[in-house]
Tab-separated table of C-alpha atoms and ligand atoms in Angstrom:
chain	number	residue	atom	x	y	z
W	1	MET	CA	4.222	15.683	14.184
W	2	GLU	CA	3.557	11.626	15.444
W	3	THR	CA	6.241	9.314	15.690
W	4	VAL	CA	5.371	5.772	15.186
W	5	GLN	CA	8.149	2.668	15.774
W	6	VAL	CA	8.084	-0.535	13.603
W	7	GLN	CA	10.810	-2.821	15.576
W	8	LEU	CA	10.766	-6.106	14.009
W	9	PRO	CA	11.736	-9.283	15.652
W	10	SER	CA	14.861	-9.850	14.315
W	11	HIS	CA	18.427	-8.877	15.119
W	12	THR	CA	19.914	-8.225	12.068
W	13	ILE	CA	16.851	-5.457	11.203
W	14	ALA	CA	16.928	-2.119	12.380
W	15	PRO	CA	14.324	-0.494	13.805
W	16	TYR	CA	12.731	2.445	12.409
W	17	SER	CA	10.453	5.308	12.685
W	18	VAL	CA	7.492	6.669	11.019
W	19	ARG	CA	7.166	9.961	11.188
W	20	VAL	CA	4.140	12.038	10.241
W	21	GLY	CA	3.647	15.523	10.001
W	22	ALA	CA	3.062	18.476	7.777
W	23	GLY	CA	6.230	20.196	6.567
W	24	GLN	CA	8.357	16.766	6.581
W	25	LEU	CA	10.112	17.211	3.473
W	26	GLY	CA	11.804	20.258	4.271
W	27	GLU	CA	13.209	18.692	7.350
W	28	ILE	CA	14.509	15.885	5.058
W	29	GLY	CA	17.610	16.312	4.664
W	30	PRO	CA	19.086	16.817	8.105
W	31	THR	CA	17.123	14.132	9.415
W	32	LEU	CA	18.790	11.813	6.922
W	33	ARG	CA	22.426	13.738	8.344
W	34	THR	CA	21.464	12.885	11.866
W	35	ASP	CA	19.886	9.807	11.568
W	36	LEU	CA	21.664	7.989	9.156
W	37	ASP	CA	24.772	10.645	7.836
W	38	ALA	CA	23.225	10.137	4.309
W	39	ARG	CA	26.264	11.307	2.247
W	40	THR	CA	24.748	10.613	-1.566
W	41	CYS	CA	21.139	10.216	-1.500
W	42	VAL	CA	18.678	8.813	-5.211
W	43	ILE	CA	15.930	10.277	-4.894
W	44	ILE	CA	13.526	8.025	-7.084
W	45	THR	CA	10.444	9.908	-8.139
W	46	ASP	CA	7.247	9.609	-10.941
W	47	SER	CA	6.943	11.780	-13.502
W	48	ASN	CA	3.497	13.531	-11.193
W	49	VAL	CA	5.296	14.007	-8.361
W	50	ALA	CA	8.408	15.395	-9.343
W	51	PRO	CA	7.472	19.097	-10.699
W	52	LEU	CA	5.617	19.228	-7.405
W	53	TYR	CA	7.894	17.799	-4.359
W	54	LEU	CA	11.558	16.915	-6.189
W	55	ALA	CA	13.031	20.146	-5.946
W	56	ARG	CA	11.396	20.689	-2.209
W	57	THR	CA	13.368	17.663	-1.350
W	58	ALA	CA	16.875	17.753	-3.206
W	59	ALA	CA	17.069	21.778	-1.738
W	60	SER	CA	16.910	20.286	1.909
W	61	LEU	CA	19.378	17.450	1.345
W	62	GLU	CA	21.898	19.279	-0.256
W	63	GLY	CA	21.261	22.027	2.229
W	64	VAL	CA	23.438	20.294	4.977
W	65	ASP	CA	25.579	19.175	2.010
W	66	ILE	CA	23.882	15.722	0.957
W	67	ARG	CA	24.732	14.705	-2.883
W	68	VAL	CA	21.399	14.476	-5.107
W	69	LEU	CA	21.002	11.969	-7.357
W	70	ALA	CA	17.747	11.461	-9.633
W	71	ALA	CA	16.119	9.450	-11.038
W	72	GLN	CA	12.160	9.413	-12.904
W	73	PHE	CA	9.952	6.723	-14.176
W	74	ALA	CA	6.260	7.266	-16.129
W	75	ALA	CA	3.844	7.983	-12.988
W	76	GLY	CA	1.354	5.456	-12.858
W	77	GLU	CA	1.129	0.945	-12.235
W	78	ALA	CA	1.931	0.679	-15.424
W	79	ALA	CA	5.556	1.014	-15.167
W	80	LYS	CA	5.412	-1.085	-11.931
W	81	ASN	CA	7.659	-3.933	-14.101
W	82	LEU	CA	10.775	-5.093	-15.054
W	83	ARG	CA	11.800	-2.624	-17.662
W	84	THR	CA	11.388	0.716	-15.529
W	85	VAL	CA	13.593	-1.384	-13.287
W	86	GLY	CA	15.781	-1.983	-16.431
W	87	GLU	CA	16.146	1.561	-17.368
W	88	LEU	CA	16.091	2.697	-13.700
W	89	TYR	CA	19.585	0.107	-13.329
W	90	ASP	CA	21.028	1.678	-16.354
W	91	ASN	CA	20.287	4.969	-15.211
W	92	LEU	CA	21.875	4.910	-11.745
W	93	LEU	CA	24.988	2.319	-12.154
W	94	PRO	CA	26.758	4.664	-14.522
W	95	ARG	CA	26.931	7.019	-11.663
W	96	ARG	CA	29.662	5.391	-9.488
W	97	LEU	CA	26.905	4.903	-6.203
W	98	ASP	CA	28.283	3.005	-3.317
W	99	ARG	CA	27.098	0.730	-0.347
W	100	ASN	CA	26.939	4.110	1.621
W	101	ALA	CA	24.003	6.005	-0.967
W	102	VAL	CA	21.389	6.024	0.136
W	103	ILE	CA	17.926	5.472	-2.134
W	104	ILE	CA	14.738	7.537	-1.432
W	105	ALA	CA	11.591	6.535	-2.286
W	106	LEU	CA	9.206	10.360	-3.327
W	107	GLY	CA	5.837	9.304	-4.691
W	108	GLY	CA	2.813	7.031	-4.063
W	109	GLY	CA	3.188	3.097	-3.576
W	110	VAL	CA	4.455	2.766	-6.900
W	111	ALA	CA	7.194	4.644	-6.335
W	112	GLY	CA	7.523	3.143	-2.759
W	113	ASP	CA	7.391	-0.340	-4.337
W	114	LEU	CA	10.093	0.159	-7.345
W	115	ALA	CA	11.962	2.287	-5.707
W	116	GLY	CA	12.580	-0.482	-2.799
W	117	PHE	CA	13.334	-3.046	-5.304
W	118	ILE	CA	16.258	-0.862	-6.716
W	119	ALA	CA	17.247	-0.501	-3.054
W	120	ALA	CA	17.013	-4.077	-2.481
W	121	THR	CA	18.966	-5.163	-5.155
W	122	LEU	CA	21.328	-3.141	-6.324
W	123	LEU	CA	25.178	-3.648	-4.888
W	124	ARG	CA	23.291	-6.292	-3.550
W	125	GLY	CA	21.395	-3.786	-0.867
W	126	LEU	CA	21.091	-0.113	-0.247
W	127	PRO	CA	20.132	1.630	2.836
W	128	PHE	CA	16.427	3.068	1.615
W	129	VAL	CA	13.888	5.983	3.303
W	130	GLN	CA	10.192	6.104	1.941
W	131	ALA	CA	9.199	9.443	1.264
W	132	PRO	CA	5.382	8.819	0.875
W	133	THR	CA	3.002	11.028	-0.784
W	134	THR	CA	-0.313	9.251	-1.268
W	135	LEU	CA	-2.657	8.442	1.886
W	136	LEU	CA	-2.467	5.039	0.583
W	137	ALA	CA	1.651	4.682	0.128
W	138	ALA	CA	1.651	6.905	3.368
W	139	VAL	CA	-0.992	4.791	5.536
W	140	ASP	CA	-0.133	1.489	3.688
W	141	ALA	CA	2.883	0.675	1.333
W	142	SER	CA	5.800	2.394	2.534
W	143	VAL	CA	5.482	0.621	6.269
W	144	GLY	CA	6.714	-3.168	6.081
W	145	GLY	CA	9.300	-3.349	3.809
W	146	LYS	CA	7.515	-5.388	0.980
W	147	VAL	CA	8.851	-3.862	-2.762
W	148	GLY	CA	8.367	-5.351	-6.290
W	149	ILE	CA	7.050	-4.980	-9.147
W	150	ASP	CA	4.243	-6.772	-11.300
W	151	HIS	CA	4.736	-9.298	-13.755
W	152	ALA	CA	1.501	-9.766	-16.914
W	153	ALA	CA	1.395	-13.206	-14.950
W	154	GLY	CA	-0.191	-11.136	-12.241
W	155	LYS	CA	0.537	-8.402	-9.117
W	156	ASN	CA	3.752	-7.967	-7.075
W	157	LEU	CA	5.016	-11.258	-8.683
W	158	ILE	CA	8.436	-10.359	-8.086
W	159	GLY	CA	9.853	-8.845	-5.104
W	160	ALA	CA	11.485	-8.602	-1.711
W	161	PHE	CA	11.355	-7.390	1.495
W	162	HIS	CA	13.242	-5.014	2.313
W	163	GLN	CA	12.682	-2.655	4.997
W	164	PRO	CA	13.138	1.743	5.244
W	165	ARG	CA	15.592	3.166	7.848
W	166	LEU	CA	13.110	5.342	8.111
W	167	VAL	CA	10.048	6.855	7.267
W	168	ILE	CA	8.996	10.487	6.381
W	169	THR	CA	5.477	11.773	5.761
W	170	ASP	CA	5.047	15.177	4.665
W	171	LEU	CA	0.993	15.461	5.137
W	172	ALA	CA	1.438	18.629	3.415
W	173	THR	CA	1.731	16.652	0.220
W	174	PHE	CA	-1.931	15.405	-0.117
W	175	LYS	CA	-3.255	18.888	-0.624
W	176	THR	CA	-1.892	18.262	-4.638
W	177	LEU	CA	-3.971	14.514	-4.228
W	178	PRO	CA	-6.720	14.538	-6.928
W	179	ARG	CA	-10.096	13.599	-5.136
W	180	ARG	CA	-9.451	9.782	-6.343
W	181	GLU	CA	-6.267	9.485	-4.822
W	182	ILE	CA	-7.752	10.375	-1.384
W	183	ALA	CA	-10.552	7.851	-1.904
W	184	CYS	CA	-7.903	5.047	-2.788
W	185	GLY	CA	-6.196	5.724	0.459
W	186	LEU	CA	-8.841	5.564	2.111
W	187	ALA	CA	-9.796	1.990	0.619
W	188	GLU	CA	-6.504	0.545	2.484
W	189	CYS	CA	-7.836	2.531	6.254
W	190	VAL	CA	-11.250	0.690	5.848
W	191	LYS	CA	-9.402	-3.042	5.134
W	192	HIS	CA	-7.239	-2.071	8.465
W	193	ALA	CA	-10.829	-1.311	10.063
W	194	PHE	CA	-12.455	-4.078	9.447
W	195	ILE	CA	-9.514	-6.538	10.350
W	196	ARG	CA	-8.437	-4.964	13.151
W	197	ASP	CA	-10.125	-1.517	14.917
W	198	GLY	CA	-13.519	-1.369	14.651
W	199	ALA	CA	-12.893	2.444	16.509
W	200	LEU	CA	-11.026	3.357	13.734
W	201	LEU	CA	-14.078	2.383	11.893
W	202	SER	CA	-15.908	4.337	13.730
W	203	PHE	CA	-13.651	7.507	13.424
W	204	ILE	CA	-13.548	7.256	9.316
W	205	GLU	CA	-17.570	7.040	9.570
W	206	THR	CA	-17.824	10.017	11.630
W	207	ARG	CA	-15.034	12.269	9.935
W	208	LEU	CA	-15.249	11.455	6.764
W	209	ASP	CA	-16.044	14.915	5.620
W	210	SER	CA	-12.940	15.921	7.073
W	211	LEU	CA	-10.609	13.230	5.874
W	212	ILE	CA	-12.045	13.900	2.843
W	213	SER	CA	-11.177	17.655	2.712
W	214	CYS	CA	-7.137	16.895	4.543
W	215	ASP	CA	-8.100	18.393	7.328
W	216	PRO	CA	-4.631	18.339	8.847
W	217	VAL	CA	-5.605	17.178	12.711
W	218	THR	CA	-7.695	14.352	10.989
W	219	MET	CA	-5.442	13.537	8.769
W	220	GLU	CA	-2.506	13.138	10.938
W	221	LYS	CA	-4.368	10.982	13.373
W	222	LEU	CA	-5.547	8.732	10.526
W	223	VAL	CA	-2.662	8.348	9.227
W	224	ALA	CA	-0.499	7.662	12.675
W	225	TRP	CA	-3.713	5.151	13.706
W	226	ASN	CA	-3.334	3.106	10.506
W	227	VAL	CA	0.313	2.995	10.822
W	228	GLN	CA	0.021	1.649	14.266
W	229	ILE	CA	-2.100	-0.503	12.863
W	230	LYS	CA	0.485	-2.186	10.111
W	231	ALA	CA	3.506	-2.092	12.470
W	232	GLU	CA	1.713	-4.378	14.838
W	233	ILE	CA	0.639	-6.689	12.499
W	234	VAL	CA	4.118	-6.526	10.657
W	235	GLU	CA	6.295	-7.007	13.973
W	236	MET	CA	4.010	-10.222	14.772
W	237	ASP	CA	5.305	-11.970	11.402
W	238	PRO	CA	7.281	-9.732	9.235
W	239	TYR	CA	7.498	-12.145	6.741
W	240	GLU	CA	3.821	-13.096	5.940
W	241	LYS	CA	4.155	-16.444	7.040
W	242	ASN	CA	0.677	-15.801	8.972
W	243	GLN	CA	-0.866	-13.006	10.632
W	244	ARG	CA	0.817	-10.638	7.469
W	245	ALA	CA	-2.033	-12.020	5.629
W	246	TRP	CA	-4.541	-10.454	7.061
W	247	LEU	CA	-3.350	-6.934	5.256
W	248	ASN	CA	-4.244	-8.484	2.323
W	249	PHE	CA	-8.338	-9.221	3.101
W	250	GLY	CA	-9.819	-8.110	-0.585
W	251	HIS	CA	-6.075	-8.142	-2.301
W	252	THR	CA	-6.836	-11.392	-3.283
W	253	PHE	CA	-10.039	-10.301	-5.176
W	254	GLY	CA	-8.655	-6.872	-5.858
W	255	HIS	CA	-5.210	-8.038	-7.667
W	256	ALA	CA	-6.840	-9.735	-9.944
W	257	LEU	CA	-8.841	-7.567	-10.913
W	258	GLU	CA	-5.978	-5.193	-11.663
W	259	THR	CA	-4.448	-7.530	-13.196
W	260	VAL	CA	-7.283	-8.557	-15.536
W	261	GLY	CA	-7.639	-4.486	-16.216
W	262	GLN	CA	-3.898	-4.801	-17.461
W	263	TYR	CA	-3.290	-1.724	-14.760
W	264	HIS	CA	-5.228	0.938	-16.137
W	265	ALA	CA	-8.982	0.143	-15.476
W	266	LEU	CA	-8.638	0.569	-11.864
W	267	GLN	CA	-6.489	2.413	-9.366
W	268	HIS	CA	-5.193	-0.064	-6.974
W	269	GLY	CA	-7.463	0.953	-3.813
W	270	GLU	CA	-10.239	0.842	-6.591
W	271	ALA	CA	-9.747	-3.203	-7.131
W	272	VAL	CA	-9.738	-3.115	-3.062
W	273	ALA	CA	-12.320	-1.791	-2.599
W	274	LEU	CA	-14.435	-4.056	-4.729
W	275	GLY	CA	-12.462	-7.004	-3.445
W	276	MET	CA	-13.931	-6.042	0.214
W	277	VAL	CA	-17.081	-6.441	-0.744
W	278	ALA	CA	-16.812	-9.400	-2.847
W	279	ALA	CA	-14.583	-10.985	0.290
W	280	ALA	CA	-17.557	-9.577	2.613
W	281	ARG	CA	-20.370	-12.269	0.398
W	282	LEU	CA	-17.871	-14.941	0.581
W	283	SER	CA	-17.206	-14.364	4.054
W	284	GLU	CA	-20.772	-14.148	5.242
W	285	LYS	CA	-21.140	-17.487	3.270
W	286	ARG	CA	-18.178	-19.160	4.631
W	287	LEU	CA	-18.042	-17.913	8.014
W	288	GLY	CA	-21.598	-16.419	8.893
W	289	LEU	CA	-20.528	-12.871	8.824
W	290	ASN	CA	-23.580	-10.902	9.756
W	291	SER	CA	-24.616	-9.572	5.917
W	292	ALA	CA	-25.103	-6.330	8.261
W	293	ILE	CA	-21.757	-6.195	8.734
W	294	THR	CA	-21.146	-6.092	4.705
W	295	ALA	CA	-24.095	-3.203	4.106
W	296	ARG	CA	-21.711	-1.171	6.460
W	297	LEU	CA	-18.539	-1.689	4.537
W	298	ILE	CA	-20.154	-0.757	1.142
W	299	ALA	CA	-22.285	2.108	2.680
W	300	LEU	CA	-18.506	3.527	3.312
W	301	LEU	CA	-17.254	2.567	0.053
W	302	ASP	CA	-20.084	4.447	-1.192
W	303	ARG	CA	-19.586	8.021	0.877
W	304	ILE	CA	-16.185	7.192	-0.053
W	305	GLY	CA	-16.439	7.793	-3.690
W	306	LEU	CA	-15.102	4.153	-3.911
W	307	PRO	CA	-16.600	1.491	-6.460
W	308	THR	CA	-18.721	-1.222	-4.949
W	309	ARG	CA	-20.224	-2.620	-8.115
W	310	LEU	CA	-18.205	-3.669	-11.707
W	311	PRO	CA	-21.240	-4.319	-14.339
W	312	GLY	CA	-20.049	-5.832	-16.834
W	313	LEU	CA	-17.044	-7.989	-15.267
W	314	ASP	CA	-15.650	-11.284	-16.992
W	315	ALA	CA	-15.815	-13.468	-13.435
W	316	GLY	CA	-14.152	-16.561	-15.572
W	317	ALA	CA	-10.637	-14.117	-16.438
W	318	ILE	CA	-10.555	-12.644	-13.006
W	319	PHE	CA	-10.985	-16.186	-11.446
W	320	ASN	CA	-8.095	-17.537	-13.181
W	321	ALA	CA	-5.993	-14.296	-12.339
W	322	MET	CA	-6.830	-15.402	-8.775
W	323	LYS	CA	-5.192	-18.612	-9.486
W	324	THR	CA	-1.614	-16.955	-9.559
W	325	ASP	CA	-1.936	-15.392	-5.727
W	326	LYS	CA	1.553	-15.450	-3.463
W	327	LYS	CA	-0.850	-16.900	-0.552
W	328	ASN	CA	-2.118	-19.404	-2.845
W	329	ARG	CA	-0.178	-23.172	-1.611
W	330	ASP	CA	-0.848	-26.362	-3.384
W	331	GLY	CA	-3.010	-24.946	-5.825
W	332	ALA	CA	-5.454	-24.088	-3.340
W	333	LEU	CA	-6.913	-20.086	-2.998
W	334	ARG	CA	-6.380	-18.737	0.370
W	335	LEU	CA	-8.645	-15.990	1.510
W	336	VAL	CA	-8.491	-13.721	4.202
W	337	LEU	CA	-12.420	-13.307	5.227
W	338	LEU	CA	-14.147	-11.799	8.405
W	339	ALA	CA	-15.993	-13.530	11.276
W	340	ASP	CA	-16.437	-10.044	12.334
W	341	ILE	CA	-15.292	-6.776	12.368
W	342	ALA	CA	-11.348	-7.255	13.709
W	343	ARG	CA	-11.854	-11.200	13.247
W	344	PRO	CA	-9.801	-11.747	10.283
W	345	GLU	CA	-9.319	-15.794	9.790
W	346	ILE	CA	-7.291	-16.906	6.188
W	347	ILE	CA	-9.084	-19.815	4.636
W	348	SER	CA	-8.049	-22.235	2.277
W	349	ASP	CA	-10.916	-24.576	1.599
W	350	VAL	CA	-13.229	-22.282	0.045
W	351	PRO	CA	-15.483	-24.038	-2.567
W	352	ALA	CA	-14.385	-22.239	-6.534
W	353	GLU	CA	-18.535	-22.034	-6.621
W	354	GLN	CA	-18.163	-19.825	-3.359
W	355	VAL	CA	-15.609	-17.383	-4.971
W	356	PHE	CA	-16.548	-17.392	-8.599
W	357	GLN	CA	-20.436	-16.325	-7.282
W	358	ALA	CA	-18.378	-13.963	-4.820
W	359	ILE	CA	-16.707	-12.255	-8.000
W	360	GLU	CA	-20.240	-12.621	-9.930
W	361	SER	CA	-22.393	-10.669	-7.226
W	362	LEU	CA	-19.899	-7.341	-7.998
W	363	ASN	CA	-21.728	-7.589	-11.624
W	364	VAL	CA	-25.019	-5.631	-10.760
W	365	THR	CA	-26.062	-2.176	-12.515
W	366	GLU	CA	-27.140	0.551	-9.917
W	367	THR	CA	-31.004	0.048	-10.614
W	368	ALA	CA	-30.727	-4.185	-9.948
W	369	THR	CA	-28.864	-2.634	-6.324
W	370	GLY	CA	-31.594	-0.157	-5.676
W	371	HIS	CA	-28.667	2.276	-5.173
N	401	NAD	P1	0.754	6.013	-7.453
N	401	NAD	O1	2.019	5.518	-6.508
N	401	NAD	O2	0.308	5.558	-8.481
N	401	NAD	O3	-0.160	7.445	-7.050
N	401	NAD	C1	-1.340	7.503	-7.400
N	401	NAD	C2	-1.150	8.542	-8.101
N	401	NAD	O4	-0.972	9.709	-7.428
N	401	NAD	C3	0.075	8.427	-9.697
N	401	NAD	O5	-0.407	9.436	-10.789
N	401	NAD	C4	1.221	9.326	-8.859
N	401	NAD	O6	1.637	9.900	-9.518
N	401	NAD	C5	0.289	10.602	-7.966
N	401	NAD	N1	0.730	11.078	-6.923
N	401	NAD	C6	1.656	10.641	-6.057
N	401	NAD	N2	1.712	11.793	-4.812
N	401	NAD	C7	0.902	12.626	-5.419
N	401	NAD	C8	1.157	14.514	-4.844
N	401	NAD	N3	1.058	14.374	-3.353
N	401	NAD	N4	0.076	15.313	-5.655
N	401	NAD	C9	-1.122	14.944	-6.603
N	401	NAD	N5	-0.524	13.926	-7.531
N	401	NAD	C10	0.546	12.968	-6.257
N	401	NAD	O7	-0.261	4.738	-6.461
N	401	NAD	P2	-0.350	4.905	-5.217
N	401	NAD	O8	-2.081	4.208	-4.772
N	401	NAD	O9	0.018	5.375	-4.289
N	401	NAD	O10	-0.043	2.971	-4.651
N	401	NAD	C11	-0.864	2.037	-5.379
N	401	NAD	C12	0.668	1.157	-5.433
N	401	NAD	O11	0.814	0.618	-4.014
N	401	NAD	C13	0.247	-0.396	-5.787
N	401	NAD	O12	1.559	-0.898	-7.040
N	401	NAD	C14	0.171	-1.554	-4.829
N	401	NAD	O13	0.202	-2.774	-4.892
N	401	NAD	C15	0.895	-0.339	-3.508
N	401	NAD	N6	1.087	-1.085	-2.372
N	401	NAD	C16	2.310	-1.695	-2.111
N	401	NAD	C17	1.787	-2.294	-0.252
N	401	NAD	C18	3.345	-2.473	-0.011
N	401	NAD	O14	3.278	-2.908	1.547
N	401	NAD	N7	4.296	-2.703	-0.547
N	401	NAD	C19	1.362	-1.919	0.049
N	401	NAD	C20	-0.181	-1.579	-0.354
N	401	NAD	C21	-0.134	-0.894	-1.564
N	402	LIG	N1	0.228	-4.459	2.204
N	402	LIG	C1	0.127	-5.974	2.663
N	402	LIG	C2	1.138	-5.718	3.390
N	402	LIG	O1	2.236	-5.222	3.433
N	402	LIG	O2	1.230	-6.869	3.922
């Protein structure tokens, strides 16, 4: 088991641990009893994860006399909205919770963002534990306290910063993840590597087969390494005034692709992969990024099985959707671009024409690229 500590620069936010290891869900009851003195827990999970891991999680909690309530929502990004939040409030409020009740997000990033939003708002804030069961949630969404929901106007536009009290990642849950979800998680790892750590990039490139087959030792190393990178950036800038925006490399394009697809067409990690390709191409023009680095990014994403082109895309609709991004200031797009590996820059004066060309560069067929 590996543990990473997250220590934010605030006296009002408690430091927390991220525990990463196989079999951790079986320990969740004793851990929450000891670390948080939990007496009542509310497990919020989705319709795919509930049949797989809810009983095991509840049994561990009940085994140490913690009262367990559970609430489910329909799996998928399309449920990450105010309607589902309303249904969860309707479900939970009559069950007379008090402010000591601990909300547990059991599932992927959608469960984490939704349950975290419930925890941030119900009774003006409840303690919150993340139990991520996707690679993407383990390496990114479960750490750093961003919680929230989507709106028809754009992705993640409603939300809060509400840090978890603990993150418990049971790597054994990855065994049931579809191959596509492993690839999506690897997209965020590739993002961390490109914005921060060339050694992580080489690790992913050389160990890719072991990662895709979820080899336990390699996976534990990958998750702990990525959590460490995310923790360092969140510690520098918890409220995304500056450096935390680096974590959005590929996301301004990616979120727009998700919005235009109405959260059905692409998984988050797939949209991020496409977004990183567009951002790298724009980085070549704007910051002189070496085109060999873009080629290295595309080669790795291709090997992972992530999309790197989107024939037939509607560049105008995607460009319009980018205008609702939360990083924008005074109507100007702010984009995270790369001068080199581990040299991200936040740029706000990119001409619309160049952004449009970067989107349009994804609109190629296989034959046209020679892949
Ligand atoms: P997800 O939660 O939809 O999970 C993907 C799919 O895998 C779902 O169908 C889910 O039911 C299923 N699943 C989950 N665990 C499983 C398991 N162990 N076995 C089998 N199936 C399982 O999506 P995700 O990719 O985990 O997360 C994407 C979401 O995370 C997006 O909404 C994104 O905006 C958000 N996100 C948030 C942050 C943050 O900092 N808050 C960071 C990155 C991403
Ligand atoms: N996923 C981006 C962030 O947490 O800031």
